[in-house]
CSV table of C-alpha atoms in Angstrom, one decimal:
chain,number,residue,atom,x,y,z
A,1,UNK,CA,-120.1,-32.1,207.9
A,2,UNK,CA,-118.7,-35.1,205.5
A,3,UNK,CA,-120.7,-33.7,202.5
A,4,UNK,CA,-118.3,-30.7,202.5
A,5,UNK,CA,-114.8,-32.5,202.0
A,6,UNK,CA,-115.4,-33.4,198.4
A,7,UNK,CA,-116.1,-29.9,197.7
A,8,UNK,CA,-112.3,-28.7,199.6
A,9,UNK,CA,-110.6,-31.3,198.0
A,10,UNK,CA,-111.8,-30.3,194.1
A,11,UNK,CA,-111.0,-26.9,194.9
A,12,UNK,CA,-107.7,-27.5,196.6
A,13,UNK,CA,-107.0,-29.4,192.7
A,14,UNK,CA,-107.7,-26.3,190.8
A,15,UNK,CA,-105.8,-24.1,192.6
A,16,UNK,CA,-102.6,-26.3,192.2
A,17,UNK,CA,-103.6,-26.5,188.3
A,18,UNK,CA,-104.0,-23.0,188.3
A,19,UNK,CA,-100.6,-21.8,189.8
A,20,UNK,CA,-98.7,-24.5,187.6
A,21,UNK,CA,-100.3,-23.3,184.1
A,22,UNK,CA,-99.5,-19.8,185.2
A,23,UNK,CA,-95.8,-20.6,186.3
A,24,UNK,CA,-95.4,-22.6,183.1
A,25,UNK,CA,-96.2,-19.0,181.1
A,26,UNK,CA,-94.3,-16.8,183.1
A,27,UNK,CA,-90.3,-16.9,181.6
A,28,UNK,CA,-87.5,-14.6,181.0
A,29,UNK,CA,-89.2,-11.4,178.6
A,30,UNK,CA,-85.6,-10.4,177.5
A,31,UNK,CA,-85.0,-10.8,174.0
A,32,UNK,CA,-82.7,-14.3,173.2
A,33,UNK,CA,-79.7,-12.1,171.2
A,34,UNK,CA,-79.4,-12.8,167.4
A,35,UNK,CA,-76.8,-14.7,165.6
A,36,UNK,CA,-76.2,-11.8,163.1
A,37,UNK,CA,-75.8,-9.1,165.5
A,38,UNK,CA,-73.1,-11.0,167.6
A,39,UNK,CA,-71.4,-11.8,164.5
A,40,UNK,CA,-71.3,-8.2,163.6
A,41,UNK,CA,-69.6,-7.7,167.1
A,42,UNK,CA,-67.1,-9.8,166.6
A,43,UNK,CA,-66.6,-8.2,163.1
A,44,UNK,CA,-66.3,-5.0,164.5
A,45,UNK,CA,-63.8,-5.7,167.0
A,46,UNK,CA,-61.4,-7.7,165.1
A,47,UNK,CA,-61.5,-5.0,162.0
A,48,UNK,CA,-58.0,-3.5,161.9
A,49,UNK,CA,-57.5,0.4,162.5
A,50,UNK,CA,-56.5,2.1,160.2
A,51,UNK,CA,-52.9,3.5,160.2
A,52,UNK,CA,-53.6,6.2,158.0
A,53,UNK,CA,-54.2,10.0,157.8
A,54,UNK,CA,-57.2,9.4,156.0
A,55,UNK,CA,-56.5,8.9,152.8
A,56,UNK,CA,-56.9,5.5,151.8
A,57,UNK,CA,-54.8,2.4,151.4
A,58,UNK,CA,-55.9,0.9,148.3
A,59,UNK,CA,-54.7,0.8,144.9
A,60,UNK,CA,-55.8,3.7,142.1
A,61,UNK,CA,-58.3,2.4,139.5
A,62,UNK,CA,-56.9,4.8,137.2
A,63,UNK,CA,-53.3,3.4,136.0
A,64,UNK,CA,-50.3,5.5,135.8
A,65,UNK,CA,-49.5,7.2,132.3
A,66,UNK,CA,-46.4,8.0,133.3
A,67,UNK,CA,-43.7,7.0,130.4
A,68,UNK,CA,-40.8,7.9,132.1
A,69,UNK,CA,-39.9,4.7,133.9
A,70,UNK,CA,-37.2,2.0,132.8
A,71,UNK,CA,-36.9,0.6,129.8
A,72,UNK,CA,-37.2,-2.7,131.1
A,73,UNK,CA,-40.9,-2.3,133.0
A,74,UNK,CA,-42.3,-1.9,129.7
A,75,UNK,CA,-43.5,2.1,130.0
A,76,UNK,CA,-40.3,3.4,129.0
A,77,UNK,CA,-40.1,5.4,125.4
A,78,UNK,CA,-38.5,2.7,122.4
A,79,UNK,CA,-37.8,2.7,118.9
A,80,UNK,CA,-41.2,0.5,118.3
A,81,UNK,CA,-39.0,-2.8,117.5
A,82,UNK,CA,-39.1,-4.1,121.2
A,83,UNK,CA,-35.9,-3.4,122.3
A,84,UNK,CA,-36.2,0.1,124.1
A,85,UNK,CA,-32.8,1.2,122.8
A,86,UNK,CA,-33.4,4.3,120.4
A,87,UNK,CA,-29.4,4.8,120.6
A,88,UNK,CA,-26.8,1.5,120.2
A,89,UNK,CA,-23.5,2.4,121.4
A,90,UNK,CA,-21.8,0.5,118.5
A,91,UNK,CA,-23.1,0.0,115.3
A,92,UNK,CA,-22.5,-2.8,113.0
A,93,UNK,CA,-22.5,-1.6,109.5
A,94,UNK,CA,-21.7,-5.0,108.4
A,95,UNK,CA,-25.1,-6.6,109.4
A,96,UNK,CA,-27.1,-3.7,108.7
A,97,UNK,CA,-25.9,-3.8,105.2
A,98,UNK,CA,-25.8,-7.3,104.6
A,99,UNK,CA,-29.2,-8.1,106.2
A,100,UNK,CA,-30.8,-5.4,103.9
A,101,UNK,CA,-29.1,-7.5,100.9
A,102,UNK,CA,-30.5,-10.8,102.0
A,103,UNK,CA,-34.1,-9.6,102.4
A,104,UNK,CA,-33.8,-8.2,98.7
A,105,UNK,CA,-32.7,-11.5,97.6
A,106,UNK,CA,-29.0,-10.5,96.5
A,107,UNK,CA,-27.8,-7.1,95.3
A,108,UNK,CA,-25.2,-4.5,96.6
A,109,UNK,CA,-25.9,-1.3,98.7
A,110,UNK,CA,-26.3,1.8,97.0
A,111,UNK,CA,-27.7,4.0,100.4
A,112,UNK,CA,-28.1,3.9,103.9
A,113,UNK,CA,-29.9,6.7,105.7
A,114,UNK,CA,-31.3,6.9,109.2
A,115,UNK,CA,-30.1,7.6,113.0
A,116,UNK,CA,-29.6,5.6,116.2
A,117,UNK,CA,-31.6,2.1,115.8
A,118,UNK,CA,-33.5,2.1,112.6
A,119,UNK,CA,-31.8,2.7,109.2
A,120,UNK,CA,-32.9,2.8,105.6
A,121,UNK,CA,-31.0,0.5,103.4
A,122,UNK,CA,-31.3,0.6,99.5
A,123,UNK,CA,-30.2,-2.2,97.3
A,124,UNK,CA,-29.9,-2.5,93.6
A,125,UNK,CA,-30.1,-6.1,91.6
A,126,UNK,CA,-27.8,-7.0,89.5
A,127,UNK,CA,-30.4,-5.1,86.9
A,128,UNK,CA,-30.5,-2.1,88.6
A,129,UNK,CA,-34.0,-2.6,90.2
A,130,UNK,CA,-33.6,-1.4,93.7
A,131,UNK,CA,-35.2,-1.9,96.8
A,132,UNK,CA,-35.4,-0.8,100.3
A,133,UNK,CA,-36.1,-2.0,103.8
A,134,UNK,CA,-35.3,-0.9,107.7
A,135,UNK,CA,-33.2,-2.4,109.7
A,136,UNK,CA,-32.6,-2.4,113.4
A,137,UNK,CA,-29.3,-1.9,114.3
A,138,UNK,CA,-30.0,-3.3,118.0
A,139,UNK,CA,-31.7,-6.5,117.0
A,140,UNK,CA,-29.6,-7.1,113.6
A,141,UNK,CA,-32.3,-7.9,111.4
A,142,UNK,CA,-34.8,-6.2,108.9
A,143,UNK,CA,-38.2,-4.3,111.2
A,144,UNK,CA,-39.9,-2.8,108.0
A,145,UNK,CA,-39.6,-4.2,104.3
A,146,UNK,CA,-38.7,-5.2,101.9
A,147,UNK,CA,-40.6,-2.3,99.2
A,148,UNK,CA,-39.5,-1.8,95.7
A,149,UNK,CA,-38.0,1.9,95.1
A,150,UNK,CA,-38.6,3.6,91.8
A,151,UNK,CA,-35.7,4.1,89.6
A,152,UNK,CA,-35.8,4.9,85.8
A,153,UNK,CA,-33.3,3.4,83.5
A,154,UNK,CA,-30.6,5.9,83.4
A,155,UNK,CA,-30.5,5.3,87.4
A,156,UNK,CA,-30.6,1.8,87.2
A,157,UNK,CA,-27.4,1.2,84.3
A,158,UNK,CA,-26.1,4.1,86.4
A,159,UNK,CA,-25.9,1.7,89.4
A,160,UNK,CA,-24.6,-1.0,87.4
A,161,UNK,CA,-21.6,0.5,86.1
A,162,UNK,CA,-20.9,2.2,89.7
A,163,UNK,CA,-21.3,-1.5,91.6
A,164,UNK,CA,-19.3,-2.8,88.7
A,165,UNK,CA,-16.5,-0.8,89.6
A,166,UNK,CA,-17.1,-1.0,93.7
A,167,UNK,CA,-14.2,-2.0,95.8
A,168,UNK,CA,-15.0,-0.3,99.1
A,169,UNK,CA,-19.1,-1.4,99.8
A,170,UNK,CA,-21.1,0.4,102.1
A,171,UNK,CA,-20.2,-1.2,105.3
A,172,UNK,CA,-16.5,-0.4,104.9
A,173,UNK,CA,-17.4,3.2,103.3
A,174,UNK,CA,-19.7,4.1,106.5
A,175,UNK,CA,-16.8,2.8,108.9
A,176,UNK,CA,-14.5,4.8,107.4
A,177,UNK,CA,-16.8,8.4,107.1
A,178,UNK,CA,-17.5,7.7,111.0
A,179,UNK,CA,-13.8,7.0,111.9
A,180,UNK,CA,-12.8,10.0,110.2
A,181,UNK,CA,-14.2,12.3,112.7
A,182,UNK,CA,-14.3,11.8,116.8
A,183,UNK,CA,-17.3,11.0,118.1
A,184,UNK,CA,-19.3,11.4,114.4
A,185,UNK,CA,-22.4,9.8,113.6
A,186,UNK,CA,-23.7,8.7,110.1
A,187,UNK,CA,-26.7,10.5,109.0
A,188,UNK,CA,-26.8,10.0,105.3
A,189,UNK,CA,-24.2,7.5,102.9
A,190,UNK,CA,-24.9,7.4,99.0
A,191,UNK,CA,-23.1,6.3,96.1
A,192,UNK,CA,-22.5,8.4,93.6
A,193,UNK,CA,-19.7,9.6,90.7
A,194,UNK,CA,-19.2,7.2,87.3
A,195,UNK,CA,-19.1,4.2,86.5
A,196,UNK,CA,-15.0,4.3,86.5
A,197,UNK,CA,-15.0,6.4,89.4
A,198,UNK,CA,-17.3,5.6,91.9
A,199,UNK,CA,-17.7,7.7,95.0
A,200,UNK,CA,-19.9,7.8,98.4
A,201,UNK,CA,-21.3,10.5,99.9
A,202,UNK,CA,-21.4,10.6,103.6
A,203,UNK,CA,-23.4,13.2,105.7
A,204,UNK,CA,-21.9,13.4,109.4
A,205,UNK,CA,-23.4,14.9,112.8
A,206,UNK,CA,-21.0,16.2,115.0
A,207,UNK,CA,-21.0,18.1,118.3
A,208,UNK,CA,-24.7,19.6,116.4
A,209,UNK,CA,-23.2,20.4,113.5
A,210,UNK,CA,-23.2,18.6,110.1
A,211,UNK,CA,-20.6,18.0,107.8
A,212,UNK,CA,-19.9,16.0,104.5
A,213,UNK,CA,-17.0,14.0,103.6
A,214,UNK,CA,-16.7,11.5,100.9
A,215,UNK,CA,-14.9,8.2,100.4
A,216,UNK,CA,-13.4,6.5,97.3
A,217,UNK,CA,-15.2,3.6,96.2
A,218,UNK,CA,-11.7,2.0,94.6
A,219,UNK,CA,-9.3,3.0,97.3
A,220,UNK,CA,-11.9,3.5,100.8
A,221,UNK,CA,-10.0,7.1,101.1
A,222,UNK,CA,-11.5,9.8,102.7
A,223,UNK,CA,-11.5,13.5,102.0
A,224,UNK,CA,-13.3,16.2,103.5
C-alpha cells in the first residue's frame, strides 16, 4: 500500500493549483464606470434651469438700428459735426461771423445763410474776392471750408464800396432782424443797396411763416 501515497499527494497538489488559478480569474464582470460619463453627471446636475418661457436668454447677433435713442449713446440723429444738437437755443452771431472771417484770412461778412447748427458764411477781401465756409453754431468753429465763391468784377467793387460804408456788420444786423420779431429765426441775411447806402436783407421764419425785414447798414435800424 506505500506505492500509492505519492500518487494522493500529487493529486491532492493539482487540485489546490487548480481551484487557486480558477479563483484568481473569476472577479467582479460589471463594467468599472468611466471618467467622462460621471463628469457628464455632474455636468448635468449642476446646469442651471432655465427661468424662461422658452425663448432664450442670450444677446441678438443682429444689432439694433434703432436711431431714436439719446443723443448721448451715440445712435441719436445729429447735425454730422459730433455734437448731436441740430437746434442751439442761443446763437452767437458774433463767433459765427467772426470765425468765418478768420478762416478767410481777414475780410468782412457780406452773407450768412443756413438754419439751427450749421450756417453759410460769405466773406469778401479787401479786393472783393469772396469766400465761404460752414460754421457750427454749437461748437463755434468752422465744419466745412474754406471754398472760394465766384464773383465778377462789378460784384466784387460792389462789395467794396458797401463794406466801405458798413457801420452795422453782420453780427449786429442778424441780432437785430431776429430781435425784431418774438420767437424769429434767421433764415437768410445779405448785404445789399449802394455803396453810400448800404442795406441787409434778412429773411425770417416765424410761427411757419416767412417774412423779410431789412436793417440799415449806417444806423442798425430795422423796418419791415
Amino acid at each position: 500500500m506505500t506505492p500509492r501515497l505519492p500518487l494522493l499527494t500529487g493529486a491532492l497538489v493539482l487540485g489546490i493549483a487548480t481551484t487557486t488559478l480558477l479563483a484568481g480569474c473569476s472577479g467582479d464582470d460589471r463594467p468599472t464606470p468611466s471618467g467622462s460619463a460621471s463628469a457628464s453627471a455632474s455636468r448635468t446636475a449642476g446646469a442651471t434651469p432655465s427661468t424662461g418661457s422658452g425663448s432664450s436668454s442670450s444677446p441678438s447677433a443682429v444689432p439694433s438700428d434703432d436711431q431714436t435713442g439719446s443723443a448721448d449713446d451715440g445712435t441719436g440723429p445729429g447735425t454730422g459735426n459730433g455734437s448731436g444738437v441740430e437746434t442751439p437755443e442761443r446763437i452767437d452771431w458774433s463767433t459765427i461771423t467772426q470765425q468765418g472771417i478768420a478762416v478767410a484770412g481777414g475780410g468782412s461778412v457780406v452773407s450768412l445763410a443756413g438754419t439751427g447748427d450749421l450756417w453759410t458764411v460769405v466773406v469778401a477781401g479787401p479786393d472783393g474776392s469772396r469766400t465761404q465756409a460752414v460754421v457750427s453754431a454749437t461748437l463755434g468753429r468752422v465744419t466745412s471750408g474754406p471754398f472760394p465763391k465766384d464773383a465778377d468784377a462789378a460784384t466784387k467793387a460792389a462789395d467794396v464800396a458797401r463794406i466801405t460804408a458798413l457801420r452795422t456788420d453782420a453780427a449786429a444786423a442778424a441780432a437785430a432782424a431776429t430781435g425784431s420779431a418774438s420767437g424769429a429765426q434767421l433764415v437768410s441775411l445779405t448785404l445789399g443797396g449802394s455803396g453810400s447806402a448800404p442795406v441787409w436783407t434778412a429773411t425770417l421764419s416765424e410761427g411757419g411763416a416767412t417774412k423779410t425785414v431789412t436793417v440799415d447798414g449806417t444806423t442798425g435800424a430795422v423796418a419791415g
